[in-house]
Amino acid sequence: MKKLKELLKKGHLQVELTLGISILVLAYVSYYVLAEPIGYLELSIAGVIMLGYETVARSKKTARAWFVKPVYWVIAIVVATALIIMRHMV
């Protein structure tokens, strides 16, 4: 149990779990809730945000910068998911 808590404290895993949940939510909403499915380009926006996090986090120049904190990237993925869903609800 202690190892699981230590593992969940890692920022990289937090962003990955958020991305996975975002993909599942978008797929569910697209298939079951909306009249028309969400396009592939919009479904990939959360993945592109994850790619941005990977790029910034792996760079040695930005390793200690304020915008590398995983909480900002988690919020960005959640906001992007909500905006995509709201855009298609209208």
PDB file of C-alpha atoms in Angstrom:
ATOM      1  CA  MET A   1       0.000   0.000   0.000  1.00  0.00           C
ATOM      2  CA  LYS A   2       2.862   2.339   0.803  1.00  0.00           C
ATOM      3  CA  LYS A   3       4.396   1.738  -2.625  1.00  0.00           C
ATOM      4  CA  LEU A   4       1.081   2.571  -4.286  1.00  0.00           C
ATOM      5  CA  LYS A   5       0.881   5.902  -2.451  1.00  0.00           C
ATOM      6  CA  GLU A   6       4.444   6.723  -3.459  1.00  0.00           C
ATOM      7  CA  LEU A   7       3.657   5.801  -7.039  1.00  0.00           C
ATOM      8  CA  LEU A   8       0.551   8.017  -7.126  1.00  0.00           C
ATOM      9  CA  LYS A   9       2.567  10.992  -5.892  1.00  0.00           C
ATOM     10  CA  LYS A  10       4.660  10.978  -9.067  1.00  0.00           C
ATOM     11  CA  GLY A  11       3.614  13.776 -11.375  1.00  0.00           C
ATOM     12  CA  HIS A  12       4.100  11.869 -14.576  1.00  0.00           C
ATOM     13  CA  LEU A  13       1.643   9.191 -13.491  1.00  0.00           C
ATOM     14  CA  GLN A  14      -0.910  11.786 -12.397  1.00  0.00           C
ATOM     15  CA  VAL A  15      -0.914  13.384 -15.835  1.00  0.00           C
ATOM     16  CA  GLU A  16      -1.120   9.977 -17.519  1.00  0.00           C
ATOM     17  CA  LEU A  17      -4.093   8.902 -15.389  1.00  0.00           C
ATOM     18  CA  THR A  18      -5.850  12.182 -16.119  1.00  0.00           C
ATOM     19  CA  LEU A  19      -5.283  11.688 -19.834  1.00  0.00           C
ATOM     20  CA  GLY A  20      -6.674   8.154 -19.664  1.00  0.00           C
ATOM     21  CA  ILE A  21      -9.781   9.267 -17.793  1.00  0.00           C
ATOM     22  CA  SER A  22     -10.224  12.131 -20.249  1.00  0.00           C
ATOM     23  CA  ILE A  23     -10.083   9.759 -23.203  1.00  0.00           C
ATOM     24  CA  LEU A  24     -12.627   7.446 -21.606  1.00  0.00           C
ATOM     25  CA  VAL A  25     -14.993  10.321 -20.766  1.00  0.00           C
ATOM     26  CA  LEU A  26     -14.747  11.774 -24.276  1.00  0.00           C
ATOM     27  CA  ALA A  27     -15.385   8.370 -25.846  1.00  0.00           C
ATOM     28  CA  TYR A  28     -18.395   7.699 -23.605  1.00  0.00           C
ATOM     29  CA  VAL A  29     -19.926  11.134 -24.172  1.00  0.00           C
ATOM     30  CA  SER A  30     -19.260  10.964 -27.900  1.00  0.00           C
ATOM     31  CA  TYR A  31     -20.851   7.546 -28.283  1.00  0.00           C
ATOM     32  CA  TYR A  32     -23.742   7.547 -25.807  1.00  0.00           C
ATOM     33  CA  VAL A  33     -24.682  11.151 -25.006  1.00  0.00           C
ATOM     34  CA  LEU A  34     -24.223  13.235 -28.142  1.00  0.00           C
ATOM     35  CA  ALA A  35     -26.321  12.976 -31.275  1.00  0.00           C
ATOM     36  CA  GLU A  36     -23.245  13.311 -33.500  1.00  0.00           C
ATOM     37  CA  PRO A  37     -19.897  11.838 -32.498  1.00  0.00           C
ATOM     38  CA  ILE A  38     -16.945  14.092 -31.741  1.00  0.00           C
ATOM     39  CA  GLY A  39     -14.391  14.304 -34.544  1.00  0.00           C
ATOM     40  CA  TYR A  40     -10.991  12.662 -34.347  1.00  0.00           C
ATOM     41  CA  LEU A  41      -9.115  15.949 -34.311  1.00  0.00           C
ATOM     42  CA  GLU A  42     -10.944  17.188 -31.222  1.00  0.00           C
ATOM     43  CA  LEU A  43     -10.549  13.832 -29.496  1.00  0.00           C
ATOM     44  CA  SER A  44      -6.792  14.149 -29.854  1.00  0.00           C
ATOM     45  CA  ILE A  45      -6.462  17.546 -28.121  1.00  0.00           C
ATOM     46  CA  ALA A  46      -5.904  15.998 -24.681  1.00  0.00           C
ATOM     47  CA  GLY A  47      -3.157  13.825 -26.140  1.00  0.00           C
ATOM     48  CA  VAL A  48      -1.474  16.866 -27.615  1.00  0.00           C
ATOM     49  CA  ILE A  49      -1.507  18.505 -24.184  1.00  0.00           C
ATOM     50  CA  MET A  50       0.172  15.383 -22.797  1.00  0.00           C
ATOM     51  CA  LEU A  51       2.759  15.627 -25.559  1.00  0.00           C
ATOM     52  CA  GLY A  52       3.453  19.206 -24.475  1.00  0.00           C
ATOM     53  CA  TYR A  53       3.961  18.064 -20.899  1.00  0.00           C
ATOM     54  CA  GLU A  54       6.344  15.326 -22.013  1.00  0.00           C
ATOM     55  CA  THR A  55       8.345  17.787 -24.085  1.00  0.00           C
ATOM     56  CA  VAL A  56       8.638  20.353 -21.307  1.00  0.00           C
ATOM     57  CA  ALA A  57       9.290  17.841 -18.528  1.00  0.00           C
ATOM     58  CA  ARG A  58      12.075  16.047 -20.409  1.00  0.00           C
ATOM     59  CA  SER A  59      13.949  19.210 -21.345  1.00  0.00           C
ATOM     60  CA  LYS A  60      16.901  19.976 -19.097  1.00  0.00           C
ATOM     61  CA  LYS A  61      16.434  23.721 -19.620  1.00  0.00           C
ATOM     62  CA  THR A  62      12.906  23.729 -18.197  1.00  0.00           C
ATOM     63  CA  ALA A  63      13.236  20.975 -15.610  1.00  0.00           C
ATOM     64  CA  ARG A  64      12.834  23.368 -12.665  1.00  0.00           C
ATOM     65  CA  ALA A  65      10.425  25.867 -14.214  1.00  0.00           C
ATOM     66  CA  TRP A  66       7.061  26.667 -12.610  1.00  0.00           C
ATOM     67  CA  PHE A  67       5.063  25.397 -15.575  1.00  0.00           C
ATOM     68  CA  VAL A  68       6.454  21.874 -15.311  1.00  0.00           C
ATOM     69  CA  LYS A  69       4.339  21.117 -12.242  1.00  0.00           C
ATOM     70  CA  PRO A  70       1.882  18.358 -13.097  1.00  0.00           C
ATOM     71  CA  VAL A  71      -1.084  20.103 -11.484  1.00  0.00           C
ATOM     72  CA  TYR A  72      -1.119  22.706 -14.281  1.00  0.00           C
ATOM     73  CA  TRP A  73      -1.146  20.019 -16.957  1.00  0.00           C
ATOM     74  CA  VAL A  74      -3.857  18.037 -15.184  1.00  0.00           C
ATOM     75  CA  ILE A  75      -6.011  21.169 -15.038  1.00  0.00           C
ATOM     76  CA  ALA A  76      -5.313  21.862 -18.721  1.00  0.00           C
ATOM     77  CA  ILE A  77      -6.443  18.367 -19.716  1.00  0.00           C
ATOM     78  CA  VAL A  78      -9.612  18.581 -17.605  1.00  0.00           C
ATOM     79  CA  VAL A  79     -10.483  22.045 -18.957  1.00  0.00           C
ATOM     80  CA  ALA A  80      -9.866  20.947 -22.554  1.00  0.00           C
ATOM     81  CA  THR A  81     -12.093  17.916 -22.043  1.00  0.00           C
ATOM     82  CA  ALA A  82     -14.866  20.043 -20.569  1.00  0.00           C
ATOM     83  CA  LEU A  83     -14.619  22.609 -23.366  1.00  0.00           C
ATOM     84  CA  ILE A  84     -14.816  19.936 -26.054  1.00  0.00           C
ATOM     85  CA  ILE A  85     -17.893  18.405 -24.449  1.00  0.00           C
ATOM     86  CA  MET A  86     -19.590  21.790 -23.950  1.00  0.00           C
ATOM     87  CA  ARG A  87     -18.859  22.778 -27.543  1.00  0.00           C
ATOM     88  CA  HIS A  88     -20.683  19.729 -28.832  1.00  0.00           C
ATOM     89  CA  MET A  89     -23.589  19.928 -26.407  1.00  0.00           C
ATOM     90  CA  VAL A  90     -24.859  23.096 -28.042  1.00  0.00           C
TER      91      VAL A  90
END
